[in-house]
PDB file of C-alpha atoms in Angstrom:
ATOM      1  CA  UNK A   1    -252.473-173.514 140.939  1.00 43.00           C
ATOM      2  CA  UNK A   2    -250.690-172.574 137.570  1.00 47.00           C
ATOM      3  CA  UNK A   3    -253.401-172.892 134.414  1.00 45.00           C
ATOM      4  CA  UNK A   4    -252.457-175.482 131.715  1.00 46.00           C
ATOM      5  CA  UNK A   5    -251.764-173.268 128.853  1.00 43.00           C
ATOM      6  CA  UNK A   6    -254.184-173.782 125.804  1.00 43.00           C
ATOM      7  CA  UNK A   7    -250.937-172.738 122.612  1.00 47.00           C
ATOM      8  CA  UNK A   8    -247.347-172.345 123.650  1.00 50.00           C
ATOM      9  CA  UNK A   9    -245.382-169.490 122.448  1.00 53.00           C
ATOM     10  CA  UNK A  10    -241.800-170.668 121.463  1.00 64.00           C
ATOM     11  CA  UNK A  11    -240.515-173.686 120.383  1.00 75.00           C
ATOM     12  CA  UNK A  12    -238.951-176.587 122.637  1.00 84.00           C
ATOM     13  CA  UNK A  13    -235.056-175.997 123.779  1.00 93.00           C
ATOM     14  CA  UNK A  14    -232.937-179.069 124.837  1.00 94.00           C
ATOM     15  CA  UNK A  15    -231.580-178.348 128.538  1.00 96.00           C
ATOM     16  CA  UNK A  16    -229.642-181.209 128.452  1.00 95.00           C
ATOM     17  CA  UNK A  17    -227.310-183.333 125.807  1.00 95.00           C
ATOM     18  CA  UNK A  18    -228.905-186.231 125.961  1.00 94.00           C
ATOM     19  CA  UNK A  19    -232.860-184.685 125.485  1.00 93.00           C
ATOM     20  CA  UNK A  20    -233.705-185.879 129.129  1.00 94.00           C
ATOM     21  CA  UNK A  21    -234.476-181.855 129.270  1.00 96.00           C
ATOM     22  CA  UNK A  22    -236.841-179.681 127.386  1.00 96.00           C
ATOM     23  CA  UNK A  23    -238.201-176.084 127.773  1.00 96.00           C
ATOM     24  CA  UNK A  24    -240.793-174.639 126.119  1.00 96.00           C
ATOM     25  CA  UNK A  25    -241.653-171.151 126.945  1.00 96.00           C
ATOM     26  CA  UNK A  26    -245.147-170.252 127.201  1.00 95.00           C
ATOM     27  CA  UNK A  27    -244.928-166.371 128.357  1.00 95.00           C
ATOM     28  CA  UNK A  28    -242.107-164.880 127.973  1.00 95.00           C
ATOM     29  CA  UNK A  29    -240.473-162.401 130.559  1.00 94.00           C
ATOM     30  CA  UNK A  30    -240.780-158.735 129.709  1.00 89.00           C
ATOM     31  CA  UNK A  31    -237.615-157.036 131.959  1.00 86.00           C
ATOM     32  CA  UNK A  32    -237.479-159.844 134.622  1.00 86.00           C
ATOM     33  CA  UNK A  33    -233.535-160.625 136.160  1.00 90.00           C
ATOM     34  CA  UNK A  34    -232.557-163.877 134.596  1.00 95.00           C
ATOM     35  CA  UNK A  35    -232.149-166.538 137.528  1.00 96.00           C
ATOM     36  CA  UNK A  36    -228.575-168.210 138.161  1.00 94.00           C
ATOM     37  CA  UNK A  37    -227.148-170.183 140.362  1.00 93.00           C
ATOM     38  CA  UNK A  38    -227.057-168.831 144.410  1.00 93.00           C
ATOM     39  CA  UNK A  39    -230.382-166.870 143.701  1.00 95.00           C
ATOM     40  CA  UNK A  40    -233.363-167.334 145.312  1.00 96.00           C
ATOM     41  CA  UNK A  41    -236.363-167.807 143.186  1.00 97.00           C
ATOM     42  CA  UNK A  42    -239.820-168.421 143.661  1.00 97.00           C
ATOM     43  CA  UNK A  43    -241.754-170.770 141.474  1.00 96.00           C
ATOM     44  CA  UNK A  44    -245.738-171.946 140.990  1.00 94.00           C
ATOM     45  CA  UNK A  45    -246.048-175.161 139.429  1.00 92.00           C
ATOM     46  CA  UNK A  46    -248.000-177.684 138.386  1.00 89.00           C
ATOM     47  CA  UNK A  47    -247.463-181.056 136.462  1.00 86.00           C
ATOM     48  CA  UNK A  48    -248.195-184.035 134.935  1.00 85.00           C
ATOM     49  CA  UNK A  49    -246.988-187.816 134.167  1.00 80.00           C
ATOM     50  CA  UNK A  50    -246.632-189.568 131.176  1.00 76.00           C
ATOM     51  CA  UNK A  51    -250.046-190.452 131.187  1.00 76.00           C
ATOM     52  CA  UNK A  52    -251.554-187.155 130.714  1.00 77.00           C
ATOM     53  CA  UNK A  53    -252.511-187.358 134.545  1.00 78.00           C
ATOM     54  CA  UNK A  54    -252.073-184.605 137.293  1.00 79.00           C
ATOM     55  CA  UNK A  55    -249.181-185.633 139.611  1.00 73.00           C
ATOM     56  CA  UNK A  56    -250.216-186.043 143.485  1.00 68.00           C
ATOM     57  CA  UNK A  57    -250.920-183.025 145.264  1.00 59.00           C
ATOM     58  CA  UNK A  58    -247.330-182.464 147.533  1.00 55.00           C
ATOM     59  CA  UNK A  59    -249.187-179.562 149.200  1.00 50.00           C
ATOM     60  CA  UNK A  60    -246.942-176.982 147.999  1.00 60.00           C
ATOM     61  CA  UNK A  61    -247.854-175.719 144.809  1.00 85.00           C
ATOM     62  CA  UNK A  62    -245.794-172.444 145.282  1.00 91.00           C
ATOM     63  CA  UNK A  63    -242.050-172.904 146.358  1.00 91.00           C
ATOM     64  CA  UNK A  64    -239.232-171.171 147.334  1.00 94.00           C
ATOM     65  CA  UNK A  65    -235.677-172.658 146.693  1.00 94.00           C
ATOM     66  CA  UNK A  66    -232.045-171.635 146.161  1.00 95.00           C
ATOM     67  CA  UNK A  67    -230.944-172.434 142.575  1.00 95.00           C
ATOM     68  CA  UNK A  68    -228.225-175.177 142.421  1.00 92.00           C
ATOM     69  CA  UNK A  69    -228.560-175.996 145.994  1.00 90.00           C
ATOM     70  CA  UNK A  70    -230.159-179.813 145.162  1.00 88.00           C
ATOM     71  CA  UNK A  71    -232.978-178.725 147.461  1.00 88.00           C
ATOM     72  CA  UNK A  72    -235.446-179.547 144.536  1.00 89.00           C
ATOM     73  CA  UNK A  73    -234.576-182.236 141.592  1.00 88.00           C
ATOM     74  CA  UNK A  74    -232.163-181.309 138.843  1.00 92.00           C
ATOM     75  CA  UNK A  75    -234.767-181.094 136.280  1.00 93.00           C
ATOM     76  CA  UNK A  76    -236.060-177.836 137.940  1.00 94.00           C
ATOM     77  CA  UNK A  77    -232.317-176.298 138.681  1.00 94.00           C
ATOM     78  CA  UNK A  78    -231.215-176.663 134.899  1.00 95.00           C
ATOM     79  CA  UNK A  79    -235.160-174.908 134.050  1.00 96.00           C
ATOM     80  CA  UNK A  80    -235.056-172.560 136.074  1.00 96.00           C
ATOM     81  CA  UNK A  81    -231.368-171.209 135.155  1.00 96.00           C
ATOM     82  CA  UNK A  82    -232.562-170.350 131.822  1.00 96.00           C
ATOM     83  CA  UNK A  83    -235.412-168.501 132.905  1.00 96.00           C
ATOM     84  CA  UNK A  84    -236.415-164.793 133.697  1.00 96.00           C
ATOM     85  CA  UNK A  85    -238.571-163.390 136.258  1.00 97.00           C
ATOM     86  CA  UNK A  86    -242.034-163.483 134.825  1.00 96.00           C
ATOM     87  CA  UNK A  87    -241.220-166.220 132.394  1.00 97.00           C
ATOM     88  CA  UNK A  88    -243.663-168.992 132.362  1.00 96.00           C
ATOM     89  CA  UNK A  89    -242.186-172.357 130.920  1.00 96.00           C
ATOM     90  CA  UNK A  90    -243.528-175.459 129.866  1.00 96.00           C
ATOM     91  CA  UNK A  91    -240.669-178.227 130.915  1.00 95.00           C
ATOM     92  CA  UNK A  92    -240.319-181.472 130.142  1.00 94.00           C
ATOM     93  CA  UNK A  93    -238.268-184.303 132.085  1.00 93.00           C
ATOM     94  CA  UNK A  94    -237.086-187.820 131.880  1.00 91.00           C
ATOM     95  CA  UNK A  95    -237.094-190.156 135.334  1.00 86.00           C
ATOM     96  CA  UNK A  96    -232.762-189.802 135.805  1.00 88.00           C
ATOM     97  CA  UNK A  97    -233.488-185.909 135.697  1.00 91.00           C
ATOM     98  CA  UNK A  98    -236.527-186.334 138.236  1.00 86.00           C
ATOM     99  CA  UNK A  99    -234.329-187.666 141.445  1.00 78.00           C
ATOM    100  CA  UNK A 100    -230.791-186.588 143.699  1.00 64.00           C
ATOM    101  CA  UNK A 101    -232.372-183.407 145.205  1.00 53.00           C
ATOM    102  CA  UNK A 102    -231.918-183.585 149.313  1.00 49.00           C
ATOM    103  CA  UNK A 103    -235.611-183.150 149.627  1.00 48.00           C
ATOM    104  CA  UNK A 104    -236.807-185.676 146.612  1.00 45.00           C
ATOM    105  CA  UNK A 105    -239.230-183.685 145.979  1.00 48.00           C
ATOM    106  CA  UNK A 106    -240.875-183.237 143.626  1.00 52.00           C
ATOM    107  CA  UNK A 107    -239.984-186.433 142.080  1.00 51.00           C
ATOM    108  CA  UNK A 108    -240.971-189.643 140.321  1.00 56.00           C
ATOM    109  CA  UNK A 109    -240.046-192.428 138.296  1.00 59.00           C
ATOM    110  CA  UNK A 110    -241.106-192.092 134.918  1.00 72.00           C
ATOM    111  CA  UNK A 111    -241.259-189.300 132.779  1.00 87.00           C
ATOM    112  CA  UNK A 112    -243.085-185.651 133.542  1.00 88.00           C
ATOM    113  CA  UNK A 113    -244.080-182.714 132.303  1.00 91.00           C
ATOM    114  CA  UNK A 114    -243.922-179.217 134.486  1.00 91.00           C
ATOM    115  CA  UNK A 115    -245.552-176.082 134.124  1.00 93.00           C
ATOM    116  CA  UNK A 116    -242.942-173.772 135.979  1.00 95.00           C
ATOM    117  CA  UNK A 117    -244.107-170.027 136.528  1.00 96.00           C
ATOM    118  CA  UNK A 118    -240.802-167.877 137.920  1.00 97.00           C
ATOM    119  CA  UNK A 119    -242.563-165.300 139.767  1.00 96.00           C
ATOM    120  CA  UNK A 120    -239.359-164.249 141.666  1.00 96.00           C
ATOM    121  CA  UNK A 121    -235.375-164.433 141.379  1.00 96.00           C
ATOM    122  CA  UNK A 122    -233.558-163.011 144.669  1.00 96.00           C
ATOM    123  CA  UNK A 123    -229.898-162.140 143.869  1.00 91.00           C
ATOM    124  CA  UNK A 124    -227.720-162.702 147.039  1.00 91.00           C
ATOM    125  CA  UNK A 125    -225.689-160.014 148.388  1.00 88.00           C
ATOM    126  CA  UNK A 126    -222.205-159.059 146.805  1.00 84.00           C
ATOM    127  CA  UNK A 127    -220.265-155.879 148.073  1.00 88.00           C
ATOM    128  CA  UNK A 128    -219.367-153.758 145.696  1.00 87.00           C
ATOM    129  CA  UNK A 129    -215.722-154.962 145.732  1.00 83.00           C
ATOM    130  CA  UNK A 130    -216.366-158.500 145.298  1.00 86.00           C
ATOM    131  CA  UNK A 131    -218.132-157.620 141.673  1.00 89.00           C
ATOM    132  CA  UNK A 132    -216.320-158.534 138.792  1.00 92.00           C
ATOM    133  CA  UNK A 133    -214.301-155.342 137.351  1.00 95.00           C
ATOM    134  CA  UNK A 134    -215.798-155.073 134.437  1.00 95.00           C
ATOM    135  CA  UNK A 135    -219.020-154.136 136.235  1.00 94.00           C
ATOM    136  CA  UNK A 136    -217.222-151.908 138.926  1.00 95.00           C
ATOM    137  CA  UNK A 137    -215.361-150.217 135.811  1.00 97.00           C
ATOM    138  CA  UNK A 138    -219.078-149.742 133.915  1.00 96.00           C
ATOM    139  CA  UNK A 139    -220.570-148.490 137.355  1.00 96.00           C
ATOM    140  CA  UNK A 140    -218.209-145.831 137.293  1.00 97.00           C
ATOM    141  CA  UNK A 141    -217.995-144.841 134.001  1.00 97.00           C
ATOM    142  CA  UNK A 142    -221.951-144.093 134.928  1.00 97.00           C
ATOM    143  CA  UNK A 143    -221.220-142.456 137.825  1.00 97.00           C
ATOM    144  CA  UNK A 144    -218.762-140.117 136.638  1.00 98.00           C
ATOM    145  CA  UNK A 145    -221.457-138.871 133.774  1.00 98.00           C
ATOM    146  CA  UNK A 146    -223.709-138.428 136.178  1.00 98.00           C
ATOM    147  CA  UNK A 147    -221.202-136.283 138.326  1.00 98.00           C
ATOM    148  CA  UNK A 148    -220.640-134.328 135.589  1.00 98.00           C
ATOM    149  CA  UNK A 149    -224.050-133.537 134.288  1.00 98.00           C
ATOM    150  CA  UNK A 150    -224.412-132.226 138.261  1.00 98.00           C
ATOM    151  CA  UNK A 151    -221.425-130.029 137.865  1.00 98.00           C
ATOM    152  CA  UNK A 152    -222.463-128.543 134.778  1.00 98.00           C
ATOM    153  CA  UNK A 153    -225.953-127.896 136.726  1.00 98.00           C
ATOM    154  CA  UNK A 154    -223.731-126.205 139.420  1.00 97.00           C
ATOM    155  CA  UNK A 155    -224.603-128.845 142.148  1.00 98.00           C
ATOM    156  CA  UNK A 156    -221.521-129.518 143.215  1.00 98.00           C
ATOM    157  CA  UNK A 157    -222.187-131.308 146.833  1.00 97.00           C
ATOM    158  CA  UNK A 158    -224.057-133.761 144.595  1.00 98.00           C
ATOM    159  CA  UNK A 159    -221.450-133.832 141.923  1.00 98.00           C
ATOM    160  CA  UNK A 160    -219.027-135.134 144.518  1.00 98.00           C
ATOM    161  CA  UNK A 161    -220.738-138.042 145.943  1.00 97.00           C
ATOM    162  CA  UNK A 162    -220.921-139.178 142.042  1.00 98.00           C
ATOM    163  CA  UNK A 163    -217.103-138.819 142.018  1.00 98.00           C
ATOM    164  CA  UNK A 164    -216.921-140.484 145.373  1.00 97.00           C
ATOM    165  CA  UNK A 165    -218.595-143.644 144.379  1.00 96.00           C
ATOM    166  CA  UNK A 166    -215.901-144.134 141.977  1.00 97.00           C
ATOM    167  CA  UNK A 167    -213.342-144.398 144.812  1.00 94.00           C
ATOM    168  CA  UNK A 168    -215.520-146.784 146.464  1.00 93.00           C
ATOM    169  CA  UNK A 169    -215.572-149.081 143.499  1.00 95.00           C
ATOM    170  CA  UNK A 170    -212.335-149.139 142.438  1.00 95.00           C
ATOM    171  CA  UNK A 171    -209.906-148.283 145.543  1.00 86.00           C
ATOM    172  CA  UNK A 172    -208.462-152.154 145.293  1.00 84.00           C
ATOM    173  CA  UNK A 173    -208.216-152.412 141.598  1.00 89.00           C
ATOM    174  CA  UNK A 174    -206.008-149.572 141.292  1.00 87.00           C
ATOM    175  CA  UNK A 175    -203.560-152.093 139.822  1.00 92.00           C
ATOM    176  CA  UNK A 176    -205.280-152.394 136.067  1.00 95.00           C
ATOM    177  CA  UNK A 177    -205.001-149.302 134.063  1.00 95.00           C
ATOM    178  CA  UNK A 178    -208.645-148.030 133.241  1.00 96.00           C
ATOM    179  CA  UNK A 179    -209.404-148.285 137.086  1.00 96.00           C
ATOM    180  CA  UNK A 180    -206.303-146.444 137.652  1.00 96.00           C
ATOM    181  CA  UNK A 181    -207.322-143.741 135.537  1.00 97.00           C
ATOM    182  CA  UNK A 182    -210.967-143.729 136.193  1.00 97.00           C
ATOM    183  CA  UNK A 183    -209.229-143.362 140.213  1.00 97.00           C
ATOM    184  CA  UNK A 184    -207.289-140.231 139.606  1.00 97.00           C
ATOM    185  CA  UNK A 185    -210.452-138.898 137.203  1.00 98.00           C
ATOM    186  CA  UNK A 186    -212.792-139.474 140.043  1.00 98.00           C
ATOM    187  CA  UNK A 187    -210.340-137.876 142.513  1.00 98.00           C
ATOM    188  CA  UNK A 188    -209.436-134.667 140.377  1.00 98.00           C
ATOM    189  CA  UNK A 189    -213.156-134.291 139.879  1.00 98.00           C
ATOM    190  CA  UNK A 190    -213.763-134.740 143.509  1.00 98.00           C
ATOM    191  CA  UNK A 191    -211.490-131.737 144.133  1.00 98.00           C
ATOM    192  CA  UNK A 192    -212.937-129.765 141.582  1.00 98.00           C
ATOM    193  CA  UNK A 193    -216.416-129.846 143.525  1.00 98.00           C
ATOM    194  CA  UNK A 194    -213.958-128.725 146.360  1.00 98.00           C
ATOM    195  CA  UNK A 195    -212.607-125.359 145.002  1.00 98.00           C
ATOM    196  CA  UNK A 196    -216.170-124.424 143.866  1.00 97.00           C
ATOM    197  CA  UNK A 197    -217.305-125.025 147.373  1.00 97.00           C
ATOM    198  CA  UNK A 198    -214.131-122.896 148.530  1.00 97.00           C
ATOM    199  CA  UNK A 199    -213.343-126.473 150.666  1.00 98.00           C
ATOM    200  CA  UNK A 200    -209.794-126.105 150.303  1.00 98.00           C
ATOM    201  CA  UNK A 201    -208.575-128.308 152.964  1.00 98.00           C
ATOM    202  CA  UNK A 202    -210.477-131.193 151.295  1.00 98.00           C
ATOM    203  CA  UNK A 203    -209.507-130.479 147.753  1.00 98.00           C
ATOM    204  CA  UNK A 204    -205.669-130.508 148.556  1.00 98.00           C
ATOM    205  CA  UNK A 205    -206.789-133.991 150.603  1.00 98.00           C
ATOM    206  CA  UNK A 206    -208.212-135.101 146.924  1.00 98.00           C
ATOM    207  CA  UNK A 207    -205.411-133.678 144.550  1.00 98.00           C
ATOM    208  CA  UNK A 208    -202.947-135.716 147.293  1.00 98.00           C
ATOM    209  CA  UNK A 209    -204.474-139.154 146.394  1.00 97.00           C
ATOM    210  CA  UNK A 210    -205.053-138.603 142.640  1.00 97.00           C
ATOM    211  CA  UNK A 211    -201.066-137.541 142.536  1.00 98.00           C
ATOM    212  CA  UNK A 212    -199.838-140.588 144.734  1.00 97.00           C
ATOM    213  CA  UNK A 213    -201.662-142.895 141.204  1.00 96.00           C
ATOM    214  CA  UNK A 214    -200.474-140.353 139.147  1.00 97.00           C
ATOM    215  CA  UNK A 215    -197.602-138.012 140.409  1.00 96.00           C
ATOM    216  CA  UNK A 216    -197.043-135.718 137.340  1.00 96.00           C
ATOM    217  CA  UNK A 217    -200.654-135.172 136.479  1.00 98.00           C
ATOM    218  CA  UNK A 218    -201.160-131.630 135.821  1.00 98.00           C
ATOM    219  CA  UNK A 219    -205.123-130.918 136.353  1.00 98.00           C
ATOM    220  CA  UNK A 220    -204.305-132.214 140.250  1.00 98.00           C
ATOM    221  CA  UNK A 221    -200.964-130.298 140.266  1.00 98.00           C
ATOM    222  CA  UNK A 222    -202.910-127.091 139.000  1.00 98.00           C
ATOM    223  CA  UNK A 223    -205.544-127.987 141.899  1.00 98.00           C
ATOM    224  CA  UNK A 224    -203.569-128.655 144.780  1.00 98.00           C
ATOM    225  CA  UNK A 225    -201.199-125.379 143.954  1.00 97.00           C
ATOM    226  CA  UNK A 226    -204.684-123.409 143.756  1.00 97.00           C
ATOM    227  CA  UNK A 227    -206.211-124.841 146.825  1.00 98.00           C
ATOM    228  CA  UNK A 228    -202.685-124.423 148.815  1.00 97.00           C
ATOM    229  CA  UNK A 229    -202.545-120.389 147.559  1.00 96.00           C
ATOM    230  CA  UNK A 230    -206.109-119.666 149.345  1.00 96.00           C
ATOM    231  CA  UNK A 231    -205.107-121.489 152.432  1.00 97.00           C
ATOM    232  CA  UNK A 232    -202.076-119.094 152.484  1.00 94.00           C
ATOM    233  CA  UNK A 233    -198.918-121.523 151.604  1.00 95.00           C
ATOM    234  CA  UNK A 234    -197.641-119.681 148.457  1.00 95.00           C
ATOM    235  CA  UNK A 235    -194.696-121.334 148.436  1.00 94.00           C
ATOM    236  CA  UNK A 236    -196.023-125.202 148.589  1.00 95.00           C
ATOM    237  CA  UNK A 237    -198.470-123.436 145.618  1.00 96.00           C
ATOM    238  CA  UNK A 238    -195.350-122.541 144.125  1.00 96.00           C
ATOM    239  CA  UNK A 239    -193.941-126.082 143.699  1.00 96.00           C
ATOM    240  CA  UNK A 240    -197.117-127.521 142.749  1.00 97.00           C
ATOM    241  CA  UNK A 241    -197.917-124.635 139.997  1.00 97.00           C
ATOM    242  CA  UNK A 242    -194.655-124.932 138.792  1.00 97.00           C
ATOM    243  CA  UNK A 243    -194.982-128.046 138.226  1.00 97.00           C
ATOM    244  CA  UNK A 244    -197.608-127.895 136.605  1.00 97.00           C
ATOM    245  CA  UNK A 245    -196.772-125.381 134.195  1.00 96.00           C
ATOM    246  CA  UNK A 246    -193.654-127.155 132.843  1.00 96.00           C
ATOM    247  CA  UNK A 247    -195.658-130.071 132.080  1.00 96.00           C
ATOM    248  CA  UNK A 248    -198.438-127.649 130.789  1.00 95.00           C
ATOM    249  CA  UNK A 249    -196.791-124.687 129.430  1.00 92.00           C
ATOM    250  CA  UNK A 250    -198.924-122.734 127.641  1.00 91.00           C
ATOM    251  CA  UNK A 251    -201.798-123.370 130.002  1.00 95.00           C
ATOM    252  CA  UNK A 252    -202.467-119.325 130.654  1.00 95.00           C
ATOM    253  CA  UNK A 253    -204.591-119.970 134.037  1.00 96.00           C
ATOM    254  CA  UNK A 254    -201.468-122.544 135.287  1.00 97.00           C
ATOM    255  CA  UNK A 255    -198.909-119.786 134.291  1.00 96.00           C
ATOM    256  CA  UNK A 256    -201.395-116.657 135.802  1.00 96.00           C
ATOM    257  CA  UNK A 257    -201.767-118.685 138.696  1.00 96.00           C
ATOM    258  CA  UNK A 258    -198.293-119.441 139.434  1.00 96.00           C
ATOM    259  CA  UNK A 259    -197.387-115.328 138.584  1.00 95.00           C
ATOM    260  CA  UNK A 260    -199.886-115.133 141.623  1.00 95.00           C
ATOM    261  CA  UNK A 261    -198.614-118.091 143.857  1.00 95.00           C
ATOM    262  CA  UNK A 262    -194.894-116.218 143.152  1.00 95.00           C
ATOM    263  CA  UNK A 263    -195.812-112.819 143.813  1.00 94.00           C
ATOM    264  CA  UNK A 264    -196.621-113.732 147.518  1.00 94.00           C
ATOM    265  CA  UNK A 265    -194.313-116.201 148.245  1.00 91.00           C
ATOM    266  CA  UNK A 266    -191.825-112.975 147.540  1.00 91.00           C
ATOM    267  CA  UNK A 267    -193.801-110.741 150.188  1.00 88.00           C
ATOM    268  CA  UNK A 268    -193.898-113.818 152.256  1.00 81.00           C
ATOM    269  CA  UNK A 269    -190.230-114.105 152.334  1.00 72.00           C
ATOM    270  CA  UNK A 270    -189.673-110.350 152.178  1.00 76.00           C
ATOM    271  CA  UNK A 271    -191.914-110.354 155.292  1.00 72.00           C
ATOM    272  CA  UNK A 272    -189.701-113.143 157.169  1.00 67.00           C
ATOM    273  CA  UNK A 273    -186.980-110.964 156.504  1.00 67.00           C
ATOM    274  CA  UNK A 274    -188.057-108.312 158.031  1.00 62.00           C
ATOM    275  CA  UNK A 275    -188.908-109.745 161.202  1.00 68.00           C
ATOM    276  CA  UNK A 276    -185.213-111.759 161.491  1.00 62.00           C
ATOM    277  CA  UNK A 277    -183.509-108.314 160.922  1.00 63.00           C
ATOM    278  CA  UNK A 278    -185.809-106.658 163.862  1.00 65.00           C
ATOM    279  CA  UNK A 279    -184.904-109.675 165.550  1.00 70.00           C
ATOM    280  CA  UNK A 280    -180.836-109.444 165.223  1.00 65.00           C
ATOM    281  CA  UNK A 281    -181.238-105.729 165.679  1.00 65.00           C
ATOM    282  CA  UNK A 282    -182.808-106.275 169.573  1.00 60.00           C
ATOM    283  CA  UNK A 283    -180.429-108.902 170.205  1.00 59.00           C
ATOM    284  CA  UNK A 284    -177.599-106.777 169.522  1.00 56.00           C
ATOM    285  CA  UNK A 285    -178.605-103.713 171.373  1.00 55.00           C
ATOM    286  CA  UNK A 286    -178.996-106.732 174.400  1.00 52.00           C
TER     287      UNK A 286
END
């Protein structure tokens, strides 16, 4: 059973308009979650009546309930919703704000004064792209400093899942501008990891999906032509790089790449040459 506390911390709050409602914290919460509506919360409490006695013993003096769900009276919902986990609140209640849960209980018909102790709040279960999108934006904002504090460490398998998380978050907001960007950010990123790794296959994959948000950006066009030159398809590098560089001109590893990227697409084609002339020269001897 909760103590009667001997000197209460803060002053009384009105819950309600009408006074029926007062809180009075007694210990306040040092980094508890603040309770709301659809949590689960556990509370001890005692109390007492107008006349200064104990109210009868219910046999629960500890009890679990879902906030706003009128399973206790609406004295204790409107409390408890501006509480914290740890707080410990001295709450006072007329007789209309002491009835209408489905359990009428605790209840009574004339005035009362709880001691409520919220030792627990529960939040329920949202996936991540329920969340409102400020929070999914500010979730990956912090994920993609975290993947780049990785990178700079040079762990780039780690760096990536960072990057990843930002896809996850965001994939059906792509509509609104800062997830769009924080998107192609994550995805560029992502492929960076890639090209360290010497993952080619998946870095093109991840250059693809930043370009389809943002077709002309150059860091995935630079990417992509890169990743495409080590896989041996100079002349998709080509388009890509080239690209790339007149959108970036005087980027000098764009325009040293592309030299690159150019230089074999010519032996490439210099090569397929070669084999259709050895190939017209053995039909016509035929």
């Amino acid at each position: 059973t909760t103590k009667q506390p001997q000197q209460l911390a803060m002053a009384a709050a009105a819950l309600t308009s009408d006074g029926g409602v007062t809180k009075q914290t007694v210990r306040p919460a040092k980094e508890g979650a603040a309770a709301a509506k659809g949590d689960t919360v556990t509370v001890a409490w005692s109390g007492k009546g107008a006349d200064g006695n104990a109210l009868p013993d219910y046999g629960e003096q500890t009890v679990t309930f879902v906030v706003g769900s009128g399973d206790v009276v609406p004295a204790w919902d409107l409390a408890v919703q501006s509480m914290c986990e740890g707080e410990l609140a001295e709450v006072h209640a007329s007789a209309p704000y002491l009835h209408g849960s489905s359990s009428a209980w605790p209840s009574a018909s004339a005035d009362v004064t709880f001691l409520l102790d919220l030792q627990k709040v529960d939040k329920p279960f949202v996936p991540i792209w329920e969340r409102p999108l400020p929070e999914r934006i500010a979730m990956s904002e912090k994920s993609k400093a975290e993947g780049g504090e990785l990178f700079a460490a040079g762990d780039f398998e780690a760096a990536c899942d960072k990057y990843q998380l930002i896809t996850h978050y965001l994939l059906q907001s792509s509509d609104d501008e800062t997830a769009k960007s924080l998107l192609v950010t994550g995805y560029i990123n992502m492929a960076a990891c890639r090209l360290k790794e010497g993952r080619f296959k998946e870095t093109v994959d991840c250059c693809t999906n930043a370009l389809e948000l943002d077709s002309g950006n150059v860091k995935a066009l630079f990417r992509r032509g890169k990743a495409l030159l080590e896989l041996g398809k100079p002349v998709e590098a080509v388009r890509d790089l080239a690209n790339a560089a007149s959108k970036s001109p005087g980027d000098k590893n764009i325009v040293s790449e592309l030299s690159k990227a150019r230089g074999l697409a010519e032996k490439e084609a210099e090569k397929e040459k070669d084999l259709y002339r050895k190939m017209m020269s053995g039909y016509k001897k035929t």
